[in-house]
Amino acid sequence: MNLLVCGGAGFIGSNFIHHMFETYPDVSIVNYDKLTYAGNEKNLAKFSDHKPYTFVKGDICDLAKLNAVMEQNKITHVINFAAETHVDRSIHGGAKEFVLTNTLGVQMILDAVNANAIKKFVNVSTDEVYGALDLYEDRLFTEETPIMPNMPYAAAKAGGDLMCNAYFRTHGTPVIVTHCSNNYGPYQFPEKLIPFFVFKLMAGEKVPVYGDGRNVRDWIHVRDHAKALVLLLEKGEPGHVYNIGSNNERDNMTLTKMILEILGHGEHMIEFVKDRPGHDLRYGIDATKISSLGWKPHYTADRFGDGLRETVEWYQNNTHWVRDLIEQKKDEMNAWQVSFFSNV
């Protein structure tokens, strides 16, 4: 397999590449990444001299470059992690970049996949395209759940997903779409909830919880997500959607209290703040379909405490990682972020 990983320098993409090389050391990987503020080449520094690994800086909206990279490297399979993902940025900072990357960028990859006779393309998406569930209803998102996004980020991702479906039906493009729940683990950009809370608490600052903290998310360890994606590259059926989740729903208050306990803080370190617009109440994934292919998460609901503790400890032990990241990306971040994270 000659694999093109789009967006492989980000959180999920870099963990996927780590898993691939740890499991299949001879696989050939080309990591194609624009290196936006959330992308960090140092996430993969251990592979810089690894012969089957090549890094190419590029934008998925650049069709000519995508075609050249696929042709020159004899790419057979493609997986796409490249995305603008921060929900608050899509609400308060404008949605243009989200549409360009998450919708138009996916279309460019689809065109390149068709032009280069790629065997399989996996487009990694989110459960947020389904909208929201009621807090107490006995229902989960399935692959048949209608797409009804509530936020600009999710709408842009849904646009890419629908483009995949259209290309499969129109051109027979061998594409698979995945909808995954919230990921946690190492190398996540520190604007996201878990690393953000860890670094706030390490700095002696309170953590902000939206609304009353009742919003529920289904949490999956990023390495379990990576294993599911490898399985789909091998056994997934083109034209299909696969939901990926570990049946591990937690409300934000419960998660916050778990982080506080791990770091030895009390609930007085919680600060309730105004809820964000369009804040979905609950996400929950039915992963029966991918489980039927043989996938099982290691960090199941009863092991979430272990996975969360390992994640928190990784950020505690790798403060140099965030300092280096902020030094690299300070021109793309606001003044508060640069000041705060530089002092971690």
XYZ file of C-alpha atoms in Angstrom:
344
model
C 0.000 0.000 0.000
C 1.261 3.463 -0.948
C -0.793 5.749 1.264
C -1.407 9.490 0.951
C -2.430 11.005 4.284
C -3.946 14.458 3.855
C -3.730 16.509 7.043
C -1.351 14.089 8.732
C 0.373 16.724 10.891
C -2.711 17.449 12.971
C -4.071 15.687 16.034
C -5.908 12.687 14.588
C -3.772 12.426 11.452
C -0.462 12.287 13.320
C -1.786 9.672 15.746
C -2.982 7.654 12.755
C 0.505 7.763 11.195
C 2.076 6.717 14.519
C -0.298 3.751 14.640
C 0.352 2.800 11.010
C 4.134 2.702 11.405
C 3.933 0.903 14.753
C 1.653 -1.733 13.214
C 2.890 -1.826 9.603
C 6.509 -0.546 9.629
C 6.991 -1.137 5.897
C 3.971 0.840 4.703
C 4.844 3.800 2.459
C 3.248 7.058 3.647
C 3.217 10.507 2.081
C 1.986 13.102 4.582
C 0.423 16.037 2.711
C -0.345 18.946 5.040
C -0.822 22.698 4.696
C 0.558 23.240 8.229
C -2.137 25.622 9.405
C -2.053 26.720 13.046
C -3.215 23.275 14.224
C -0.682 21.290 12.166
C 2.686 20.456 13.693
C 5.391 18.586 11.811
C 7.104 17.834 15.142
C 4.236 15.469 16.004
C 5.990 13.078 13.608
C 9.626 13.987 14.257
C 10.523 10.378 15.091
C 9.750 9.410 11.482
C 11.707 12.200 9.759
C 14.462 9.757 8.741
C 12.085 6.847 8.177
C 12.530 5.830 4.533
C 8.910 4.940 3.697
C 7.799 8.364 5.082
C 7.714 11.612 3.100
C 6.333 15.003 4.098
C 4.934 17.373 1.475
C 3.616 20.812 2.394
C 0.477 21.426 0.379
C -3.148 22.530 0.354
C -5.903 20.039 -0.505
C -7.536 22.814 -2.543
C -4.536 22.682 -4.921
C -5.672 20.058 -7.426
C -2.549 20.260 -9.594
C -0.296 19.553 -6.613
C -2.498 16.710 -5.391
C -2.339 15.101 -8.819
C 1.431 15.494 -8.985
C 1.977 13.986 -5.527
C -0.278 11.013 -6.282
C 1.390 10.350 -9.632
C 4.986 10.791 -8.449
C 4.533 8.554 -5.406
C 2.372 5.903 -7.114
C -0.316 6.379 -4.473
C -2.843 3.538 -4.172
C -4.888 4.653 -1.134
C -5.869 8.048 0.301
C -7.171 9.096 3.708
C -8.202 12.661 4.496
C -7.905 14.314 7.916
C -7.357 17.833 6.551
C -10.047 20.075 8.023
C -10.838 23.248 9.870
C -12.334 21.850 13.067
C -12.708 24.423 15.836
C -16.428 25.053 16.287
C -16.056 28.393 18.098
C -13.847 29.747 15.312
C -16.503 28.821 12.737
C -19.117 30.733 14.760
C -17.203 33.845 15.790
C -14.439 34.091 13.177
C -16.342 33.458 9.960
C -16.974 30.224 8.088
C -15.186 30.874 4.778
C -12.053 28.838 5.566
C -14.236 26.004 6.858
C -16.163 25.802 3.584
C -13.000 26.058 1.482
C -11.220 23.219 3.295
C -14.032 20.981 4.509
C -16.172 21.090 1.363
C -14.173 22.354 -1.624
C -10.992 20.627 -0.415
C -12.767 17.266 -0.288
C -14.040 17.812 -3.824
C -10.464 18.461 -5.012
C -9.304 15.194 -3.430
C -12.183 13.345 -5.095
C -11.158 14.732 -8.486
C -7.556 13.661 -7.882
C -8.677 10.207 -6.720
C -10.588 9.732 -9.970
C -7.732 11.028 -12.118
C -5.173 8.704 -10.520
C -7.172 5.449 -10.322
C -6.910 5.311 -6.520
C -8.137 2.010 -5.053
C -9.771 3.462 -1.939
C -10.325 6.901 -0.374
C -11.450 7.338 3.244
C -12.824 10.772 4.138
C -12.725 11.291 7.903
C -15.712 13.283 9.132
C -17.660 13.941 12.313
C -20.859 12.922 14.083
C -21.711 16.628 14.328
C -23.135 16.486 10.790
C -26.155 14.667 12.258
C -27.132 17.606 14.457
C -28.068 16.845 18.059
C -29.925 14.288 20.143
C -32.171 15.124 23.085
C -30.451 14.650 26.423
C -32.626 11.840 27.681
C -33.951 10.153 24.538
C -33.129 6.496 23.992
C -31.616 7.016 20.542
C -28.179 7.016 18.911
C -26.873 8.268 15.590
C -26.823 5.503 12.984
C -25.529 5.623 9.438
C -29.145 6.190 8.321
C -29.647 9.263 10.538
C -30.408 12.300 8.320
C -27.679 14.923 8.047
C -28.933 18.072 9.836
C -25.930 20.148 11.017
C -26.540 23.035 13.400
C -23.207 24.901 13.185
C -21.078 26.288 10.332
C -18.238 23.819 11.029
C -20.584 20.835 10.858
C -22.365 22.202 7.782
C -19.042 22.508 5.942
C -18.106 18.937 6.910
C -21.527 17.748 5.752
C -20.866 19.424 2.405
C -17.747 17.297 1.973
C -19.617 14.152 2.987
C -22.396 14.817 0.487
C -19.826 15.451 -2.224
C -18.337 12.013 -1.480
C -21.754 10.407 -1.824
C -22.403 12.246 -5.092
C -19.029 11.226 -6.568
C -19.628 7.590 -5.642
C -23.065 7.598 -7.254
C -22.023 9.620 -10.315
C -18.487 8.403 -11.010
C -18.152 5.221 -8.946
C -15.390 6.881 -6.911
C -14.178 4.305 -4.322
C -14.849 6.543 -1.321
C -15.825 5.753 2.263
C -17.056 8.370 4.751
C -16.604 8.030 8.514
C -18.491 9.873 11.239
C -16.587 9.750 14.509
C -17.351 10.997 17.996
C -15.131 13.313 20.084
C -11.480 12.225 20.154
C -9.027 12.542 23.040
C -5.353 11.670 23.371
C -1.870 13.144 22.790
C -0.909 15.852 20.274
C -4.262 17.673 20.340
C -4.041 21.407 19.717
C -4.508 23.089 23.119
C -7.594 25.094 22.160
C -9.644 21.873 22.522
C -11.387 21.029 25.788
C -9.192 18.411 27.455
C -5.719 19.894 26.808
C -7.101 23.408 27.351
C -8.457 22.468 30.783
C -5.227 20.676 31.696
C -3.065 23.693 30.871
C -5.469 26.119 32.569
C -5.354 24.093 35.776
C -1.573 23.694 35.588
C -1.398 27.498 35.450
C -3.671 27.795 38.501
C -6.587 29.209 36.507
C -10.249 28.220 36.592
C -11.732 26.215 33.725
C -14.711 27.635 31.782
C -17.743 25.362 31.421
C -20.431 26.394 28.948
C -23.965 26.791 30.302
C -24.797 24.280 33.025
C -22.355 21.627 31.786
C -25.059 19.112 30.886
C -24.073 18.773 27.216
C -23.127 15.168 26.438
C -20.396 13.881 24.138
C -19.324 10.344 23.205
C -15.542 10.191 23.809
C -13.180 7.896 21.902
C -9.420 7.536 22.283
C -7.640 8.704 19.157
C -5.689 5.435 18.855
C -8.943 3.446 18.844
C -10.135 5.750 16.073
C -6.895 5.087 14.170
C -7.419 1.320 14.423
C -10.917 1.679 13.008
C -9.617 3.670 10.039
C -6.943 1.087 9.244
C -9.650 -1.576 9.248
C -11.725 0.461 6.794
C -8.752 0.907 4.466
C -8.524 -2.879 4.414
C -12.149 -4.045 4.626
C -14.454 -1.042 4.262
C -16.903 -1.025 1.371
C -16.842 1.994 -0.982
C -20.049 4.000 -1.064
C -20.718 3.302 2.596
C -20.741 5.461 5.714
C -19.311 4.059 8.964
C -19.954 5.524 12.412
C -17.059 5.245 14.879
C -17.615 5.611 18.619
C -16.853 3.745 21.827
C -20.253 3.982 23.577
C -18.734 6.324 26.144
C -21.144 9.215 26.686
C -20.174 11.750 29.365
C -21.644 15.133 30.148
C -19.214 18.032 30.291
C -19.518 18.424 34.062
C -18.609 14.778 34.663
C -15.605 15.072 32.350
C -14.499 18.306 34.002
C -14.702 16.767 37.480
C -12.621 13.793 36.304
C -9.890 16.132 35.031
C -10.014 18.125 38.270
C -9.622 14.940 40.317
C -6.663 13.712 38.250
C -4.892 17.040 38.779
C -5.825 17.286 42.461
C -8.219 20.247 42.227
C -11.666 20.840 43.679
C -14.845 22.019 41.995
C -14.138 25.624 43.043
C -11.882 25.721 39.952
C -14.958 25.586 37.673
C -16.279 28.834 36.203
C -19.628 28.645 34.424
C -19.776 30.874 31.340
C -22.455 31.882 28.844
C -23.368 29.033 26.516
C -22.261 29.293 22.898
C -24.818 29.755 20.093
C -26.234 26.543 18.631
C -24.564 24.347 21.267
C -25.710 20.793 20.487
C -27.041 19.025 23.572
C -25.937 15.461 22.966
C -24.059 13.227 20.543
C -24.204 9.449 20.738
C -22.860 6.938 18.219
C -24.155 3.507 17.236
C -20.992 1.746 16.019
C -22.623 -1.617 15.254
C -21.723 -1.494 11.569
C -17.959 -1.105 11.989
C -17.982 -3.503 14.943
C -19.313 -6.159 12.561
C -16.001 -5.881 10.671
C -14.123 -6.879 13.829
C -13.296 -3.489 15.367
C -13.287 -3.164 19.153
C -12.066 -0.113 21.081
C -9.438 -0.736 23.740
C -10.557 2.248 25.811
C -14.161 1.219 26.336
C -16.448 3.165 28.675
C -15.150 1.287 31.723
C -11.557 2.142 30.738
C -12.202 5.814 30.014
C -10.724 6.822 33.359
C -7.448 5.119 32.438
C -7.356 6.687 28.981
C -8.145 10.136 30.344
C -5.475 9.871 33.046
C -2.859 8.791 30.483
C -3.858 11.723 28.287
C -3.674 14.268 31.111
C -0.281 12.921 32.161
C 0.981 13.166 28.564
C 0.224 16.893 28.520
C 1.761 17.323 31.977
C 4.952 15.622 30.792
C 5.124 17.396 27.425
C 4.786 21.088 28.205
C 7.748 21.671 25.868
C 5.529 20.410 23.044
C 2.943 23.148 23.568
C 5.592 25.849 24.087
C 7.304 24.870 20.827
C 3.944 24.796 19.078
C 3.007 28.283 20.248
C 6.403 29.637 19.211
C 5.837 28.245 15.712
C 2.225 29.377 15.398
C 2.113 32.636 17.364
C 1.388 34.730 14.255
C -1.795 32.696 13.688
C -3.080 32.875 17.268
C -4.583 35.677 19.309
C -2.534 37.565 21.917
C -4.185 35.846 24.889
C -3.426 32.367 23.539
C 0.223 33.221 22.890
C 0.653 34.793 26.335
C -1.109 31.984 28.201
C 0.399 28.926 26.538
C 3.913 30.403 26.416
C 3.863 30.419 30.214
C 2.735 26.816 30.649
